[in-house]
């Protein structure tokens, strides 16, 4: 007999989210169900999961190994390895600083028949003394066509600045006879700027950086990495602490200069280098050289004796 | 009525007999004529009524116009009397003259009536001042109405009291004062419809498009040049141009140069036969000088050593470009040197630098005024001037990707690119390019002593465009003849020129610039017609 059929109040297949924090009992109504779920709670491991865990362990292990290797490397870099004795590092081949002439083509790019002109824009209120010294050195090694211009953004420039590159070369009317051009433009710029090959090079800013570029043209960079680093270090000290720092920082730098110069005639040892040029120029520009420590004064005197600094002294007045 | 009167008079004077013959004709037409007469009579009656009314009103108005002799249109100034009256210039109207009663002659820039007041802006050259006319015990309603109806650009004489203002009048050049008008008279009235409005002519191009207001295009300006030249921008441009000419003269005179005048009607074309104007000269024909080249050189051979001349140059080039004119003002230099033509280059570049410095230091007001309508970068230069060699230029262009031969002349786009490259590296808008290839220069250019493919010639550039072409000249008659023959020039036509070198000639060099082009490039303008007062080109002969 057909019974009263009541419409189902709720649909038969509602998805119920069973809570996972409770202990699970096997379903007593259904039979042959997979007992895997609750079985895991007893500590037995599903083989697929096991494999995954093993893979994870493997990866983690490899990561730890890599980390250890990198740490080890870092230690060897930051601190001298116990096995490596720095004192036995041989100095690079004893090249006397400015004797080799560089291959300009390899340094500056192929010569397309045009004069390779280095253009430096400097503010007449802050003449770049170290660049003038480097110019004098360049003139000794190469045939350099030097010229000084005044840009229209500056109304007047004191005469010593106009003749700071020395007298005009006799052959200056024939530009092709020169290997290198050195054009100094007195301009209203906030930071010293050097332009060389505008198509392929960004302008270089800052006196120290331009000085490094010009020094490389003399191929007198120390080959030894330790010395090269020390040189860079001294240059940065000179620029940031001597030139731009307060009087305290200047005093500290002068003291460290003094102690370094007590050990050797020049900052890097036996050879005159860019570090000496830049530091000496910064010290001279800061003024009060008579009150500087003894070693520093002796060193400044040696610089002057070399003759490269002759162009600088007229500008210090 | 008129007809009837005459008829009546004739009758009265007894000459009716002469009209008897016509009377029958008159009777035939009398009906039509009567009607016509009636109509005319009505018309005339109406007119008379109107006139009577107007006359009555005028009388009334005149009665109330107590200020009638303080304004009006002056009779044309035919030098009827010599008035001992000092006219103050608009640019001198400053707070120092406050409360003074002065006379000013200026143009009406704008006039605006507002009820009982009339605001006028008076203009003289670049300077404007506000003037106020209000109904009161000094001015009547009719006077204010008269002032408001005056046409723009009319020249007026105004007697006014200078008054200080608390709030600056931003729209005028004289911002601290205004004039309170007592008397106003018209010296020269302008027609009501102007072919172009001055505010439109001064509006910058972009602004016009943006706000939907008009700007004036170049042809309209040039057709009505007299009005266009009144704008502040034009005044500034031509004052600066006058400065260029003056600085050129002053600098060269200080260097010991002599100014010369050369003939412009000549017998032979100096630069080549193609671009020369021919004029009929009595029974033959002659040419208008393309450059003072030949005569400058003859002066050097006549021992003047250093000469310059300022005068017109005529080039019949059928080029309709932004930088070519058929007639322009040439500033030319020629100089004898001792041993090397670079002495002359140094002299010329120094002259140019002195001109630039003079403009930079003394004409800033004019430069700013031009920049308002035509903004541009200020002109930069180096002292001493940068000198590059042609080979360097070719290398720079090749490095930038241009393909060209070593002895090829620079095309205009290449010149512009080179200008940009030089600006990039040296930050200068003015430089000299030396040692051009011989093949692209005129026959009188001296070849390079070390390399026969090149020559002792040079070009100078401003903002990437050529302004001067110069060279060391061949001063040896023999070599000159050879070079002329090589270029296929008829020796007969230049016989006088070659002869001048046969009796001892010093080595010399020189060059010439175009005044209009230099002004255009200095200000960063884009069309040489803007810097030529009444330009001449293949399509324009007037004004």
GROMACS .gro file of N, CA and C in nm, chain A residues 112-119 121 148-155 162 168 172-177 183 185 187 195-199, chain B residues 340 342 346 357 360 379-389 391-393 395-396 398-400 421 423-428 434 450:
model
  198
  112UNK      N    1   8.891   5.603  -3.480
  112UNK     CA    2   8.819   5.615  -3.608
  112UNK      C    3   8.871   5.733  -3.689
  113UNK      N    4   8.989   5.777  -3.658
  113UNK     CA    5   9.045   5.889  -3.734
  113UNK      C    6   9.017   6.021  -3.666
  114UNK      N    7   8.949   6.018  -3.556
  114UNK     CA    8   8.919   6.143  -3.487
  114UNK      C    9   9.006   6.153  -3.363
  115UNK      N   10   9.035   6.274  -3.321
  115UNK     CA   11   9.110   6.295  -3.198
  115UNK      C   12   9.026   6.244  -3.081
  116UNK      N   13   9.084   6.160  -2.995
  116UNK     CA   14   9.009   6.109  -2.880
  116UNK      C   15   9.013   6.218  -2.773
  117UNK      N   16   8.899   6.286  -2.761
  117UNK     CA   17   8.895   6.405  -2.676
  117UNK      C   18   8.825   6.376  -2.545
  118UNK      N   19   8.897   6.395  -2.434
  118UNK     CA   20   8.837   6.379  -2.301
  118UNK      C   21   8.789   6.516  -2.258
  119UNK      N   22   8.658   6.529  -2.232
  119UNK     CA   23   8.601   6.659  -2.196
  119UNK      C   24   8.568   6.657  -2.047
  121UNK      N   25   8.406   6.887  -1.740
  121UNK     CA   26   8.332   7.007  -1.700
  121UNK      C   27   8.352   7.029  -1.551
  148UNK      N   28   9.164   7.489  -2.263
  148UNK     CA   29   9.077   7.536  -2.156
  148UNK      C   30   8.972   7.627  -2.219
  149UNK      N   31   8.844   7.602  -2.185
  149UNK     CA   32   8.737   7.689  -2.234
  149UNK      C   33   8.656   7.740  -2.117
  150UNK      N   34   8.590   7.853  -2.136
  150UNK     CA   35   8.496   7.904  -2.036
  150UNK      C   36   8.356   7.895  -2.096
  151UNK      N   37   8.266   7.829  -2.024
  151UNK     CA   38   8.130   7.812  -2.075
  151UNK      C   39   8.049   7.939  -2.053
  152UNK      N   40   7.946   7.959  -2.136
  152UNK     CA   41   7.867   8.082  -2.125
  152UNK      C   42   7.788   8.091  -1.995
  153UNK      N   43   7.778   7.979  -1.919
  153UNK     CA   44   7.703   7.987  -1.792
  153UNK      C   45   7.785   8.055  -1.684
  154UNK      N   46   7.915   8.076  -1.709
  154UNK     CA   47   8.003   8.142  -1.612
  154UNK      C   48   8.043   8.275  -1.672
  155UNK      N   49   8.031   8.383  -1.593
  155UNK     CA   50   8.061   8.512  -1.657
  155UNK      C   51   8.209   8.545  -1.658
  162UNK      N   52   9.263   7.999  -1.621
  162UNK     CA   53   9.264   7.988  -1.767
  162UNK      C   54   9.394   7.927  -1.817
  168UNK      N   55   9.996   7.690  -2.445
  168UNK     CA   56   9.940   7.619  -2.560
  168UNK      C   57  10.052   7.551  -2.638
  172UNK      N   58   9.929   7.310  -3.184
  172UNK     CA   59   9.788   7.290  -3.149
  172UNK      C   60   9.694   7.318  -3.265
  173UNK      N   61   9.746   7.378  -3.374
  173UNK     CA   62   9.655   7.403  -3.486
  173UNK      C   63   9.626   7.277  -3.564
  174UNK      N   64   9.711   7.173  -3.548
  174UNK     CA   65   9.692   7.049  -3.625
  174UNK      C   66   9.646   6.940  -3.529
  175UNK      N   67   9.515   6.927  -3.516
  175UNK     CA   68   9.462   6.838  -3.414
  175UNK      C   69   9.497   6.693  -3.436
  176UNK      N   70   9.518   6.657  -3.564
  176UNK     CA   71   9.539   6.514  -3.589
  176UNK      C   72   9.673   6.465  -3.540
  177UNK      N   73   9.766   6.557  -3.509
  177UNK     CA   74   9.899   6.510  -3.470
  177UNK      C   75   9.902   6.461  -3.327
  183UNK      N   76   9.024   6.841  -2.279
  183UNK     CA   77   8.953   6.969  -2.286
  183UNK      C   78   8.889   6.997  -2.152
  185UNK      N   79   8.657   7.246  -1.937
  185UNK     CA   80   8.560   7.354  -1.956
  185UNK      C   81   8.516   7.403  -1.818
  187UNK      N   82   8.258   7.554  -1.604
  187UNK     CA   83   8.115   7.563  -1.627
  187UNK      C   84   8.044   7.565  -1.493
  195UNK      N   85   8.311   6.366  -1.990
  195UNK     CA   86   8.243   6.301  -2.102
  195UNK      C   87   8.351   6.255  -2.199
  196UNK      N   88   8.337   6.132  -2.247
  196UNK     CA   89   8.434   6.090  -2.346
  196UNK      C   90   8.369   6.047  -2.475
  197UNK      N   91   8.301   5.934  -2.470
  197UNK     CA   92   8.236   5.886  -2.591
  197UNK      C   93   8.086   5.885  -2.563
  198UNK      N   94   8.019   5.993  -2.603
  198UNK     CA   95   7.880   6.008  -2.559
  198UNK      C   96   7.788   5.902  -2.615
  199UNK      N   97   7.831   5.835  -2.723
  199UNK     CA   98   7.743   5.733  -2.780
  199UNK      C   99   7.741   5.608  -2.695
  657UNK      N  100   9.944   8.195  -4.064
  657UNK     CA  101   9.850   8.083  -4.063
  657UNK      C  102   9.708   8.135  -4.059
  659UNK      N  103   9.460   8.030  -3.922
  659UNK     CA  104   9.392   8.020  -3.793
  659UNK      C  105   9.388   8.153  -3.720
  663UNK      N  106   9.053   8.268  -3.539
  663UNK     CA  107   9.048   8.315  -3.401
  663UNK      C  108   8.981   8.452  -3.393
  674UNK      N  109   7.815   8.747  -2.609
  674UNK     CA  110   7.824   8.798  -2.472
  674UNK      C  111   7.746   8.926  -2.458
  677UNK      N  112   7.385   8.848  -2.444
  677UNK     CA  113   7.351   8.784  -2.317
  677UNK      C  114   7.344   8.887  -2.205
  696UNK      N  115   7.104   8.028  -2.539
  696UNK     CA  116   7.213   7.997  -2.631
  696UNK      C  117   7.343   7.977  -2.552
  697UNK      N  118   7.410   7.864  -2.574
  697UNK     CA  119   7.533   7.837  -2.498
  697UNK      C  120   7.653   7.838  -2.590
  698UNK      N  121   7.765   7.883  -2.538
  698UNK     CA  122   7.886   7.887  -2.619
  698UNK      C  123   8.007   7.875  -2.529
  699UNK      N  124   8.123   7.844  -2.590
  699UNK     CA  125   8.248   7.831  -2.516
  699UNK      C  126   8.340   7.943  -2.558
  700UNK      N  127   8.426   7.984  -2.464
  700UNK     CA  128   8.527   8.082  -2.500
  700UNK      C  129   8.661   8.032  -2.455
  701UNK      N  130   8.763   8.013  -2.539
  701UNK     CA  131   8.761   8.032  -2.685
  701UNK      C  132   8.673   7.929  -2.754
  702UNK      N  133   8.633   7.959  -2.876
  702UNK     CA  134   8.537   7.874  -2.946
  702UNK      C  135   8.596   7.738  -2.977
  703UNK      N  136   8.509   7.636  -2.971
  703UNK     CA  137   8.551   7.501  -3.000
  703UNK      C  138   8.579   7.486  -3.148
  704UNK      N  139   8.692   7.424  -3.182
  704UNK     CA  140   8.723   7.402  -3.323
  704UNK      C  141   8.748   7.254  -3.344
  705UNK      N  142   8.665   7.192  -3.430
  705UNK     CA  143   8.683   7.051  -3.462
  705UNK      C  144   8.727   7.039  -3.607
  706UNK      N  145   8.792   6.927  -3.640
  706UNK     CA  146   8.831   6.909  -3.780
  706UNK      C  147   8.729   6.822  -3.852
  708UNK      N  148   8.756   6.565  -4.032
  708UNK     CA  149   8.772   6.421  -4.014
  708UNK      C  150   8.709   6.376  -3.882
  709UNK      N  151   8.725   6.459  -3.778
  709UNK     CA  152   8.664   6.424  -3.649
  709UNK      C  153   8.513   6.419  -3.662
  710UNK      N  154   8.458   6.517  -3.738
  710UNK     CA  155   8.313   6.521  -3.754
  710UNK      C  156   8.264   6.395  -3.824
  712UNK      N  157   8.411   6.107  -3.825
  712UNK     CA  158   8.422   5.994  -3.732
  712UNK      C  159   8.306   5.994  -3.633
  713UNK      N  160   8.272   6.113  -3.583
  713UNK     CA  161   8.160   6.120  -3.487
  713UNK      C  162   8.031   6.075  -3.552
  715UNK      N  163   8.001   5.876  -3.812
  715UNK     CA  164   8.006   5.732  -3.840
  715UNK      C  165   7.979   5.654  -3.712
  716UNK      N  166   8.035   5.701  -3.600
  716UNK     CA  167   8.011   5.633  -3.472
  716UNK      C  168   7.863   5.637  -3.436
  717UNK      N  169   7.793   5.740  -3.484
  717UNK     CA  170   7.650   5.750  -3.455
  717UNK      C  171   7.565   5.677  -3.556
  738UNK      N  172   7.533   6.609  -3.157
  738UNK     CA  173   7.641   6.532  -3.096
  738UNK      C  174   7.739   6.625  -3.025
  740UNK      N  175   7.671   6.920  -2.909
  740UNK     CA  176   7.602   6.977  -2.792
  740UNK      C  177   7.605   6.878  -2.676
  741UNK      N  178   7.588   6.750  -2.710
  741UNK     CA  179   7.592   6.644  -2.609
  741UNK      C  180   7.725   6.639  -2.537
  742UNK      N  181   7.832   6.644  -2.616
  742UNK     CA  182   7.964   6.624  -2.558
  742UNK      C  183   8.021   6.750  -2.497
  743UNK      N  184   8.007   6.865  -2.567
  743UNK     CA  185   8.074   6.986  -2.521
  743UNK      C  186   7.978   7.090  -2.465
  744UNK      N  187   7.848   7.067  -2.481
  744UNK     CA  188   7.744   7.161  -2.432
  744UNK      C  189   7.762   7.301  -2.491
  745UNK      N  190   7.782   7.308  -2.623
  745UNK     CA  191   7.792   7.438  -2.687
  745UNK      C  192   7.706   7.440  -2.812
  751UNK      N  193   8.670   7.275  -3.923
  751UNK     CA  194   8.785   7.318  -4.002
  751UNK      C  195   8.828   7.211  -4.100
  767UNK      N  196   9.933   6.991  -4.685
  767UNK     CA  197   9.980   6.856  -4.660
  767UNK      C  198   9.896   6.749  -4.727
   0.00000   0.00000   0.00000
